[in-house]
Short mmCIF file of C-alpha atoms and ligand atoms in Angstrom, two decimals:
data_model
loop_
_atom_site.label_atom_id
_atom_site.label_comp_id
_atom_site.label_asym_id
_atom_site.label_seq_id
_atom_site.Cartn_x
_atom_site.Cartn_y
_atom_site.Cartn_z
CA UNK Q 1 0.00 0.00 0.00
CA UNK Q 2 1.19 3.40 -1.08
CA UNK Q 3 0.60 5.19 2.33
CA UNK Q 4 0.45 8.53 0.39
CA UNK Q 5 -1.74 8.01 -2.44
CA UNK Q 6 -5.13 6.05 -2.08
CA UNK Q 7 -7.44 5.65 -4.79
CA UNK Q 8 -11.08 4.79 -2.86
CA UNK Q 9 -10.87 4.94 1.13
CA UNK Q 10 -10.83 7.66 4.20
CA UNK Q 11 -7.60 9.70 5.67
CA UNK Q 12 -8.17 10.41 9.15
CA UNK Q 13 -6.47 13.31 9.64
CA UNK Q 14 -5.21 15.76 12.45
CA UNK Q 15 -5.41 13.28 15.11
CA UNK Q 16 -3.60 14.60 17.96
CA UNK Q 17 -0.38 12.71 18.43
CA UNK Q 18 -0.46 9.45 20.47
CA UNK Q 19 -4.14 9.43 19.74
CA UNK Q 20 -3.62 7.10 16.73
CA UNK Q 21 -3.69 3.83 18.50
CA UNK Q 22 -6.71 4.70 20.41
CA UNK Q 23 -8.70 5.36 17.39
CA UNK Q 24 -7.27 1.99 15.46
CA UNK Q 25 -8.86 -0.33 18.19
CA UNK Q 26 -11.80 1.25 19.28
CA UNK Q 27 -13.24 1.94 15.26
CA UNK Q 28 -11.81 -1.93 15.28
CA UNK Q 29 -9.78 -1.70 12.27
CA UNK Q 30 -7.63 -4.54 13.19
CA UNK Q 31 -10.31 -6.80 12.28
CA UNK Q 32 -10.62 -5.17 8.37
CA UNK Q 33 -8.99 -7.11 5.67
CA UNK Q 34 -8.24 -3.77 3.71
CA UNK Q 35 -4.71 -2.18 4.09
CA UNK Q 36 -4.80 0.29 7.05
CA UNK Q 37 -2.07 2.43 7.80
CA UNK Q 38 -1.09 4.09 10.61
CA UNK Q 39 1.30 7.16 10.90
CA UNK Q 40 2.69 8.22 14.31
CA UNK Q 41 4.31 11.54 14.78
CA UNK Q 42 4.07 13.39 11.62
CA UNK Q 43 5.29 16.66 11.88
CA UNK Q 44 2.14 19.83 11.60
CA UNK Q 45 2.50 23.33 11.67
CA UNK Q 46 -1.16 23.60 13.56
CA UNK Q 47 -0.04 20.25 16.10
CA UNK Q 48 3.79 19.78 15.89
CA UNK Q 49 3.08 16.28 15.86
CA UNK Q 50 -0.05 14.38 15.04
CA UNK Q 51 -1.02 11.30 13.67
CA UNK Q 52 -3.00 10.00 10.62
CA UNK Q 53 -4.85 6.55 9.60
CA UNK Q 54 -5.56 5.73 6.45
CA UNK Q 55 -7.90 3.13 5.06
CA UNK Q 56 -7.73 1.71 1.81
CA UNK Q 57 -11.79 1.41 1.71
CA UNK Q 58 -14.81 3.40 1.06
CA UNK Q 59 -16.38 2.38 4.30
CA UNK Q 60 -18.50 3.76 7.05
CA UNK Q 61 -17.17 4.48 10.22
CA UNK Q 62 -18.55 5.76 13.45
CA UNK Q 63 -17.18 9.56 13.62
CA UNK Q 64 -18.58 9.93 17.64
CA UNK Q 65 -16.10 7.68 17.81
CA UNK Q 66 -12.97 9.66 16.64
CA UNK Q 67 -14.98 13.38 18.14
CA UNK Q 68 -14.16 11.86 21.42
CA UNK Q 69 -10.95 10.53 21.04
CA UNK Q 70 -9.69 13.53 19.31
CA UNK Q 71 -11.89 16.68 18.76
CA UNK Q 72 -10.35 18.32 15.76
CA UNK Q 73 -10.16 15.44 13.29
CA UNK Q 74 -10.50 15.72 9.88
CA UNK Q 75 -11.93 12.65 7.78
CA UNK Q 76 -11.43 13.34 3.97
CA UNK Q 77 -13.15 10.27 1.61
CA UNK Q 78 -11.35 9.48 -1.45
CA UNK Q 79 -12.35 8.55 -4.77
CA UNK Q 80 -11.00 7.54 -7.85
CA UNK Q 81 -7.59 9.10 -6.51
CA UNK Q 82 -9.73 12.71 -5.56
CA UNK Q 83 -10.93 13.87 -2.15
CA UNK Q 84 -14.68 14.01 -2.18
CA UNK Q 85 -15.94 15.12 0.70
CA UNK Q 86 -14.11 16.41 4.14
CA UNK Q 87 -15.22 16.10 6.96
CA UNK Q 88 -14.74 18.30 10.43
CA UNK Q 89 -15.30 16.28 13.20
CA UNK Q 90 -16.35 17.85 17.00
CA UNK Q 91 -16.89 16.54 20.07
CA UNK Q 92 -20.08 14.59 19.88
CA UNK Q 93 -23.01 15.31 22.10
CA UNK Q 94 -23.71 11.93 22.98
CA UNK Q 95 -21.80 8.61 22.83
CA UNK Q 96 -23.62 5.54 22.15
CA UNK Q 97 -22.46 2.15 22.83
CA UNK Q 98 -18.55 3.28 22.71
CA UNK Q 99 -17.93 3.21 26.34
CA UNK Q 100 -19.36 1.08 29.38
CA UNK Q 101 -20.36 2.90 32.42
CA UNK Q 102 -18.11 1.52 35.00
CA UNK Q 103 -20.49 1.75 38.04
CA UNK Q 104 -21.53 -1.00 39.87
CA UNK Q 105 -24.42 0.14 40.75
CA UNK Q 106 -26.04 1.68 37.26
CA UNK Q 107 -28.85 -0.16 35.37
CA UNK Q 108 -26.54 -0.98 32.43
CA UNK Q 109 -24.51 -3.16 34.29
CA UNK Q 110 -27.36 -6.10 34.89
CA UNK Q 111 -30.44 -4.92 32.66
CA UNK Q 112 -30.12 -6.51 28.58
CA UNK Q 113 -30.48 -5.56 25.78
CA UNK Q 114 -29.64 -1.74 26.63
CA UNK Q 115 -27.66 0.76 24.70
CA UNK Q 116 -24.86 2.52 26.78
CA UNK Q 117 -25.09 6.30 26.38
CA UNK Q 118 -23.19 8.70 27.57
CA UNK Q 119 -24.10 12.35 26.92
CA UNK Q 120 -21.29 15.57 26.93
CA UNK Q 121 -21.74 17.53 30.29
CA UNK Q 122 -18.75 19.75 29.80
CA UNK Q 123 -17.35 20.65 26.56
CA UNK Q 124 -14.34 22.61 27.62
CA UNK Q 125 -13.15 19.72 29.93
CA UNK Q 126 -14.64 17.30 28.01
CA UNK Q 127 -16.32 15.39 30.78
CA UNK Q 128 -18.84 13.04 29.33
CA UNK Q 129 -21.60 11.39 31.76
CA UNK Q 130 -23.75 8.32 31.95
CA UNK Q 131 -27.15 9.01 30.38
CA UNK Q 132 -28.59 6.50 32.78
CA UNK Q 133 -26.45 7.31 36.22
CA UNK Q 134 -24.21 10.60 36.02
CA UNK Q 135 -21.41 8.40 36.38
CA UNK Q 136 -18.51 9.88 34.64
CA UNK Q 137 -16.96 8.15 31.72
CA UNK Q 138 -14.07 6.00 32.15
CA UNK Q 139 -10.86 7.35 31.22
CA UNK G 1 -46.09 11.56 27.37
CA UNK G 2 -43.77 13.54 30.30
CA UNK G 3 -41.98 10.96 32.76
CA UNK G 4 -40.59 12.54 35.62
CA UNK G 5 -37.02 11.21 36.33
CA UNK G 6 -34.90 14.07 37.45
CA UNK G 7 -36.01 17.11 39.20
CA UNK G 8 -33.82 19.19 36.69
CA UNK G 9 -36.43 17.68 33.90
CA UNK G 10 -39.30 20.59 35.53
CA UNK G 11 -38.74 24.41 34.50
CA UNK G 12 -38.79 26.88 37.58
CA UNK G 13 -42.44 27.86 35.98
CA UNK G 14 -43.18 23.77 36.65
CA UNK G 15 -42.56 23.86 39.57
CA UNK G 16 -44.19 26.55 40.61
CA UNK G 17 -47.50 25.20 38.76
CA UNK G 18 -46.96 22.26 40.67
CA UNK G 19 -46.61 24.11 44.03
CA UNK G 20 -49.65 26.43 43.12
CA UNK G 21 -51.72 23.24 42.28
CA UNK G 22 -50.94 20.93 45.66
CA UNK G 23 -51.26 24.11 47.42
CA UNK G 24 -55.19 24.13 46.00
CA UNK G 25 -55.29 20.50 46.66
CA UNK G 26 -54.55 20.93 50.22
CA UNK G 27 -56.93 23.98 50.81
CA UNK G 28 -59.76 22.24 48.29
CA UNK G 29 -59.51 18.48 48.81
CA UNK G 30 -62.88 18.11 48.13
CA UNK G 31 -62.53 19.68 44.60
CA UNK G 32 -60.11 16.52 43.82
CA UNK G 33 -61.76 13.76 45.40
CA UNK G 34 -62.81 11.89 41.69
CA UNK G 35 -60.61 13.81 39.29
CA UNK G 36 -58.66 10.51 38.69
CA UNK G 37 -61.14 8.34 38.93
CA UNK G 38 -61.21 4.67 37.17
CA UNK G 39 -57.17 5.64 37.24
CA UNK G 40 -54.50 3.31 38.45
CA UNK G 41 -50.97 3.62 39.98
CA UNK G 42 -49.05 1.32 39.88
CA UNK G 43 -46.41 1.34 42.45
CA UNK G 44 -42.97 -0.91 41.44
CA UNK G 45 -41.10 -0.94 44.41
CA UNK G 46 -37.73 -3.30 43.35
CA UNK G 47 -36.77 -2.20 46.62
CA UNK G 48 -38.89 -1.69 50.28
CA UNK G 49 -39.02 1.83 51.09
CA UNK G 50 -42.43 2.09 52.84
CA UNK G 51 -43.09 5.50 53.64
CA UNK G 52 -42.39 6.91 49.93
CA UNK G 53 -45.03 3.84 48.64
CA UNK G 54 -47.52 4.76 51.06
CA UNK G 55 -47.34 8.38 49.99
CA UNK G 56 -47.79 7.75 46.70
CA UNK G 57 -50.49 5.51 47.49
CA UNK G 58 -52.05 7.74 49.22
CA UNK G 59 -51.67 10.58 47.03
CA UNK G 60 -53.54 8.20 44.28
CA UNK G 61 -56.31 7.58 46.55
CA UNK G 62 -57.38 10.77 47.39
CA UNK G 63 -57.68 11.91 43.59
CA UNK G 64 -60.06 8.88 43.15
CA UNK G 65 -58.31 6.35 42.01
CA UNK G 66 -56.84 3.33 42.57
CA UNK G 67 -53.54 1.17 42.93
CA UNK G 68 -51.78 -1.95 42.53
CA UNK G 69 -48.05 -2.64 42.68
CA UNK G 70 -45.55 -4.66 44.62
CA UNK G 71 -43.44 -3.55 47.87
CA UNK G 72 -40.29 -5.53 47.30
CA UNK G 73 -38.26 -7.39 44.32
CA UNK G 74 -38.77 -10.51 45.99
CA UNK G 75 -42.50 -10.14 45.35
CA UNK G 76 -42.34 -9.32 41.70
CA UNK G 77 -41.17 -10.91 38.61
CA UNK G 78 -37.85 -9.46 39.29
CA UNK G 79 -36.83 -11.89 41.67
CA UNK G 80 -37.14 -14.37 38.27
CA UNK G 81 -35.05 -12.07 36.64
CA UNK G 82 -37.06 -10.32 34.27
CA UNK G 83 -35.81 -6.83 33.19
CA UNK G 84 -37.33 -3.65 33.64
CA UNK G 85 -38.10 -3.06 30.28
CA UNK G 86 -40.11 -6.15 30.13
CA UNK G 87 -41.91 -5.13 33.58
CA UNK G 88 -42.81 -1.84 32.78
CA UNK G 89 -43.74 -3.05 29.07
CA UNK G 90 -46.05 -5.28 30.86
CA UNK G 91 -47.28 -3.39 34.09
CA UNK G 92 -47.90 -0.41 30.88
CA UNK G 93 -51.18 -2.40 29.84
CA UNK G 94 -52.41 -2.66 33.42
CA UNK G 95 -51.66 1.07 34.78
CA UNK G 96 -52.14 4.94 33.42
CA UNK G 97 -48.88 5.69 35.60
CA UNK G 98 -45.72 4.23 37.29
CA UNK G 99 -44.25 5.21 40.52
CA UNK G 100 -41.14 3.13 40.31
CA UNK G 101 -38.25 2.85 43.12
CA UNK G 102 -35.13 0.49 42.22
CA UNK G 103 -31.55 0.07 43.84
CA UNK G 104 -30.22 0.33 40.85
CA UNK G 105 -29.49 3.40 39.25
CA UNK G 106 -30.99 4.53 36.56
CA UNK G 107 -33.76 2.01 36.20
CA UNK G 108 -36.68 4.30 35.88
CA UNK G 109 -34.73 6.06 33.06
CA UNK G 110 -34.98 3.16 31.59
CA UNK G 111 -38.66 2.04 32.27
CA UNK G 112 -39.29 5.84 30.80
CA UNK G 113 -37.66 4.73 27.06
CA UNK G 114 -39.76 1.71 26.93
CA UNK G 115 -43.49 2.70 29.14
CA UNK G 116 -46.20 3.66 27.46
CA UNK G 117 -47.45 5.47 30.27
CA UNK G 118 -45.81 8.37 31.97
CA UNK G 119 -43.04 7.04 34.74
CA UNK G 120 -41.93 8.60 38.16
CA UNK G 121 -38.89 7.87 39.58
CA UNK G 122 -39.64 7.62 43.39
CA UNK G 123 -35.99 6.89 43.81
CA UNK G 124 -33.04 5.04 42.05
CA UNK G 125 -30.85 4.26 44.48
CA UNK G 126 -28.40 7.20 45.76
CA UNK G 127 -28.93 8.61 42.22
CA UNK G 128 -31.92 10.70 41.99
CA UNK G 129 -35.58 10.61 44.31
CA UNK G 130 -37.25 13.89 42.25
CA UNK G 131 -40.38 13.31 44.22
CA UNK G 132 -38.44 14.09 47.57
CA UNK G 133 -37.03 17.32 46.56
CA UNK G 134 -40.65 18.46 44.61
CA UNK G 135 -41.67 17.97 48.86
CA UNK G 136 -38.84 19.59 49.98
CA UNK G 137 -39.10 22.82 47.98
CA UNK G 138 -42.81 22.64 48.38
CA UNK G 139 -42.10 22.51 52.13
CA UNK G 140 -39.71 25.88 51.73
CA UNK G 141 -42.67 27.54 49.28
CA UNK G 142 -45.12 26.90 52.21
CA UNK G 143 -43.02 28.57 54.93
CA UNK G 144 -41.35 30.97 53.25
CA UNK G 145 -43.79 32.27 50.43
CA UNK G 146 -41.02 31.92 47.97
CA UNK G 147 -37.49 31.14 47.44
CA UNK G 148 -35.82 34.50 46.22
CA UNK G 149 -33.37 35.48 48.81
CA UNK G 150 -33.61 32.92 51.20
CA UNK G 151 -29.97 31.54 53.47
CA UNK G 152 -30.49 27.74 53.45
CA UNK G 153 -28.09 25.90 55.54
CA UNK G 154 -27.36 22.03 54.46
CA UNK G 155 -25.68 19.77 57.07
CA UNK G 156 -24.62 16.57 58.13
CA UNK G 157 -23.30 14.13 54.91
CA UNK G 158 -23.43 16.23 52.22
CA UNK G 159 -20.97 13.70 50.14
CA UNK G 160 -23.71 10.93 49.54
CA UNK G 161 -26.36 12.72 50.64
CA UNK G 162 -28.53 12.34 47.28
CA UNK G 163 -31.29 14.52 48.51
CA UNK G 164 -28.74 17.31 49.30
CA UNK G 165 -27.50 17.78 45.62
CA UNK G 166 -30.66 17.50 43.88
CA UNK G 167 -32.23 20.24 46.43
CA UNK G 168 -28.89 22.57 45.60
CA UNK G 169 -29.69 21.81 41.79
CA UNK G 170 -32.70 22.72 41.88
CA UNK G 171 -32.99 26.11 44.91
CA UNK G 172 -29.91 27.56 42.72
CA UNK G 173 -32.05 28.34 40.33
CA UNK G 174 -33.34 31.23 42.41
CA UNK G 175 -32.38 34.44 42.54
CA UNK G 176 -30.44 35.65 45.62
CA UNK G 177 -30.02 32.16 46.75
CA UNK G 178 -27.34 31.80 49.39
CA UNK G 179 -26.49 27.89 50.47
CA UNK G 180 -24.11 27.65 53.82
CA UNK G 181 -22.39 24.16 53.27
CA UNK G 182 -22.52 22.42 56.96
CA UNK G 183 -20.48 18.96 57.06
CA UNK G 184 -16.95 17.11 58.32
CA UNK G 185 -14.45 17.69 55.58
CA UNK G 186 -14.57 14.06 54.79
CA UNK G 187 -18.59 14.71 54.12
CA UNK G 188 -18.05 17.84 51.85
CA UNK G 189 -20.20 18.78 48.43
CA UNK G 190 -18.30 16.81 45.81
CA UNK G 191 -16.73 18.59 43.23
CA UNK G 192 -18.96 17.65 40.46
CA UNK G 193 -22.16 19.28 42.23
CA UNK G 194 -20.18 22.74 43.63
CA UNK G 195 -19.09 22.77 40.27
CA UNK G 196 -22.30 22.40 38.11
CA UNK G 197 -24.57 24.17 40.20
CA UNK G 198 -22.50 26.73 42.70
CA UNK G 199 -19.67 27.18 40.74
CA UNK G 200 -21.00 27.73 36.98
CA UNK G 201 -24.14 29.75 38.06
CA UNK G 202 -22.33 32.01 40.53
CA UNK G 203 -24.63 31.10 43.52
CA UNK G 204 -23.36 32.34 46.93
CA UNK G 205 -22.08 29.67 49.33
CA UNK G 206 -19.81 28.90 52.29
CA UNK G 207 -18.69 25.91 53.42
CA UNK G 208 -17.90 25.39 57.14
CA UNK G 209 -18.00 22.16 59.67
CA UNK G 210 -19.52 24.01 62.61
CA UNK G 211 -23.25 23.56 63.08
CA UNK G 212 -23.22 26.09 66.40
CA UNK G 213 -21.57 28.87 64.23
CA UNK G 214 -23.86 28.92 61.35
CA UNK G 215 -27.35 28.45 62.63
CA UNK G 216 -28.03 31.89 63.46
CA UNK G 217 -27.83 33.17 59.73
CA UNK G 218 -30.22 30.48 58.27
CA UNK G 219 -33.83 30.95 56.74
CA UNK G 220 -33.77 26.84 56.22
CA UNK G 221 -31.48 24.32 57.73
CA UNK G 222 -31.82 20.80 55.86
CA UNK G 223 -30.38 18.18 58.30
CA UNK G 224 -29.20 14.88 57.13
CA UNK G 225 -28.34 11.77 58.86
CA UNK G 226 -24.24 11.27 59.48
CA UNK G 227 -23.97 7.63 58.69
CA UNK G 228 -21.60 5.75 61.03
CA UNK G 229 -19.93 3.75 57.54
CA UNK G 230 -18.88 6.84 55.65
CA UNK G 231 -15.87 7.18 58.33
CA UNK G 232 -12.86 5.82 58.28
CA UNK G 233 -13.31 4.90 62.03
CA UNK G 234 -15.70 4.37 65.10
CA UNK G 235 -13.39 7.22 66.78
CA UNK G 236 -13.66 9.58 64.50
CA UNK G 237 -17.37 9.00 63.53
CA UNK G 238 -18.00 9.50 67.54
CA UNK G 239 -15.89 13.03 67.21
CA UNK G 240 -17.56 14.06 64.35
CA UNK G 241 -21.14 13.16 65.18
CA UNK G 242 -22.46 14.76 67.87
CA UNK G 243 -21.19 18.45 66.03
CA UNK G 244 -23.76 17.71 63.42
CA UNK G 245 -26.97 16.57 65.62
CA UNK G 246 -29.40 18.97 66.39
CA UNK G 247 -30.34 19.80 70.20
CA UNK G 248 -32.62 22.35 71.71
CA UNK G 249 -29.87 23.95 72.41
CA UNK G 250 -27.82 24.63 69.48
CA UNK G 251 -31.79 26.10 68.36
CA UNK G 252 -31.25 28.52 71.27
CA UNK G 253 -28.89 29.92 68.56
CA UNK G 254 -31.12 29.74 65.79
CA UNK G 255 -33.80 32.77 64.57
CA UNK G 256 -37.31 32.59 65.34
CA UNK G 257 -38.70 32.13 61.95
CA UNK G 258 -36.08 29.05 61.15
CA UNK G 259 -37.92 26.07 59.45
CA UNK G 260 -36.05 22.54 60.69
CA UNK G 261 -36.29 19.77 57.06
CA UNK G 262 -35.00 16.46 57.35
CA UNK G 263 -36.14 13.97 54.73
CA UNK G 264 -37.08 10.94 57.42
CA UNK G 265 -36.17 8.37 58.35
CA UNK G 266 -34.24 10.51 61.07
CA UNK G 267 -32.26 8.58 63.11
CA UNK G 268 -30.78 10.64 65.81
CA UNK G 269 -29.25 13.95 64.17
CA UNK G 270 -32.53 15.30 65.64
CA UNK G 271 -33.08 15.18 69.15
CA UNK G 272 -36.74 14.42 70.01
CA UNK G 273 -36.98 17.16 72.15
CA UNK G 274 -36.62 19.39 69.11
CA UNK G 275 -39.42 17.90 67.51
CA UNK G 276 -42.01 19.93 69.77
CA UNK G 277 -39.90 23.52 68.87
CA UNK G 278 -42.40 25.30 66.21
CA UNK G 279 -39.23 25.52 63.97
CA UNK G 280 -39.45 21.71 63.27
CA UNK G 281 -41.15 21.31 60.41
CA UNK G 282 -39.68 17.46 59.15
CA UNK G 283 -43.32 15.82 59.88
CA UNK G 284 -45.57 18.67 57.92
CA UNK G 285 -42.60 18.30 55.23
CA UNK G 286 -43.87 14.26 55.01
CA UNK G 287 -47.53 15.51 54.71
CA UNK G 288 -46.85 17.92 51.89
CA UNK G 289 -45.45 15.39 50.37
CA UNK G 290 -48.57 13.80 49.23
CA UNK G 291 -50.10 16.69 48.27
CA UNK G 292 -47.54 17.45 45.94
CA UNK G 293 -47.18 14.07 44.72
CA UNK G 294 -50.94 14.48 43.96
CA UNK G 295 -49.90 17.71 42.20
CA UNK G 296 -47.73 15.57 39.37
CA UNK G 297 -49.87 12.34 39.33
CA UNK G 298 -52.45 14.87 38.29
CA UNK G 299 -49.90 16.77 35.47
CA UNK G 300 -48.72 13.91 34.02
CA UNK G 301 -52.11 12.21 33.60
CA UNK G 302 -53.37 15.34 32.11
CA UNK G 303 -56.28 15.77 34.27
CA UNK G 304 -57.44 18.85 35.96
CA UNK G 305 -60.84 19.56 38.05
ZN1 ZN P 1 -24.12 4.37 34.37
#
């Protein structure tokens, strides 16, 4: 795979550095049998460093997922070698089914069938909270 | 369909309708005798907590209608392991309205997304109990004609204290509001609710550990049991305890037109011998409490006189 030219996929860009990794497993691109590359520690004049993933597919992905890892991402889809659309991605209002709520004592923990939600309290300090408890989110 | 599962969920102007309508309820309870008649409440109590049930109940059956419900998990389908979105999809074709109390928090939040008829959380746990601070602030309306203004003094365990935080959440939304924290250190607000609702709105507060010292400013002092497993040790609880239980005379201190709240069950952060001081006002606070629970059963059924 030509890490700097894809033909039909999705660059996930301006990922703060470090944050890479994060965003690999949780969008569970390990599992895709697509090349997927991952870039550590490219050099930005906005970040100094940041990191980028790209995925050699024109695939859906969910983008609360990458707001709450990393609130300034860019996602830019590619086809036929040309950027198509791009994307700015904030810090979504509400998560769902991303994170578990990690207290012992909240409905999601025994009750089935349930989506685990957790909704943006504080955007500044980006505290997110347990629709169903207040918990806040694990770290 | 309106559920009621936080207190925050009501607007100030709510509230007030709410106050304005138990208040007519309590003067008029003849107007109200049938307006929910052929109605039923259906009380799902996953967990015992008798006197909240029995106000409900009673609330229901002095608008007319009627109830049915279960007192304890063990005595429901629960105890099988059925969910609550099953029970409440079920109970939902039997009842117009749900009082529901569960140890687990967040379980009438749930019941709400799947009911087809309106749910009230009458407690979740140490999470939220909406229905006890809709009685508490109708308890302040009642002696204090309003809440603009008003010095209300919280003390005892402010940390877990459930009732504490949702009554801060809700008074700060008053203007002029002044809150005088009363607790051990290891009891303070947590962060989370000085934050949100002291903090971020600019409400006026102090914090300080010394019952004796603060009384004599207060409009309201809201007194809350000091559980003996929230310290560290049976010396320390035995320091701390007696600075937060309320005597005739630390009153001596207090200004005539105090009112004395205390959710109930007290244990023994009231003396008895305060309880015949015209300041105590803990067992009026439990009667209001049906009247305002009549109030919502009434708003979220949509009925009126
Ligand atoms: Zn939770």
């Amino acid at each position: 795979m030509n890490v700097d030219a894809i033909r039909n996929g999705l660059v996930i860009d301006h990922i703060h550095a470090g944050g890479g990794m994060q965003i690999y497993r949780m969008l569970g691109l390990d599992a895709l049998d697509c090349s997927v590359a991952l870039i550590r520690n490219v050099p930005s004049r906005k970040m100094g460093r940041k990191d980028i993933i790209k995925i050699d597919a024109d695939m859906e992905i969910d983008l609360d997922v990458l707001g709450y890892v990393s609130p300034n991402i860019t996602v830019n889809r590619i086809r036929n070698g040309e950027r198509v659309e791009k994307k700015h991605i904030g810090l979504p209002a509400r998560l769902t089914d991303i994170l578990i709520c990690r207290n012992p004592r909240c409905i999601t923990t025994t009750e089935q069938g349930i989506r685990h939600i957790f909704r943006l309290v504080d955007a500044e300090k980006r505290i997110y909270r347990c629709l169903y408890c207040d918990a806040k989110a694990p770290d | 369909m309106r559920h009621l599962i936080d207190v925050m969920d009501l607007s100030v102007g709510e509230i007030e309708e709410l106050i304005a309508l138990a208040t007519d309820i309590q003067a008029h309870p003849e107007d109200y005798r049938e307006v929910c008649r052929y109605r039923k409440l259906a009380t799902l109590f996953f967990e015992p907590s008798t006197r909240t049930r029995l106000s409900f109940e009673a609330a229901m059956l002095d608008l007319g209608g009627s109830t049915l419900g279960f007192s304890e998990a063990s005595s429901s389908s629960a105890s099988k392991g059925e969910s609550v979105s099953d029970t409440v999809a079920v109970v939902g074709g039997y009842a117009d309205i749900i009082a529901m109390r569960h140890p687990q928090e967040g379980a009438p939040l749930v019941a709400a997304m799947r009911s087809s008829v309106p749910v009230i959380n009458a407690g979740d746990g140490g999470h939220n109990h909406p229905t006890q601070t809709l009685t508490d602030l109708f308890t302040v309306y009642r002696k204090k004609g309003g809440f603009s203004g008003l010095t209300v003094g919280l003390c005892g365990d402010l940390k877990f204290g459930r009732t504490v935080h949702s009554l801060i959440a809700a008074m700060s939304r008053y203007a002029g509001v002044r809150f005088v924290l009363i607790s051990p250190v290891e009891l303070r607000l947590p962060d989370y609710v000085r934050e949100q609702y002291l903090d971020a709105t600019g409400v006026a507060y102090s914090e300080v550990t010394s019952l004796d010292a603060a009384i004599g400013s207060l409009d309201i002092l809201y007194m809350t049991r000091v559980q003996r497993e929230r310290f560290f040790s049976e010396e320390e609880y035995l320091r701390l305890r007696d600075c937060y239980i309320l005597t005739p005379e630390k009153l001596r201190e207090a200004r005539a037109d105090l009112s004395v709240l205390h959710p109930l069950p007290r244990v023994n952060e009231i003396a008895t011998a305060v309880d015949d001081d015209p300041r105590a006002c803990y067992f009026e606070q439990a009667r209001l409490g049906k009247f305002i629970r009549m109030a919502l059963i009434m708003k979220l059924l949509g009925v009126s006189k």
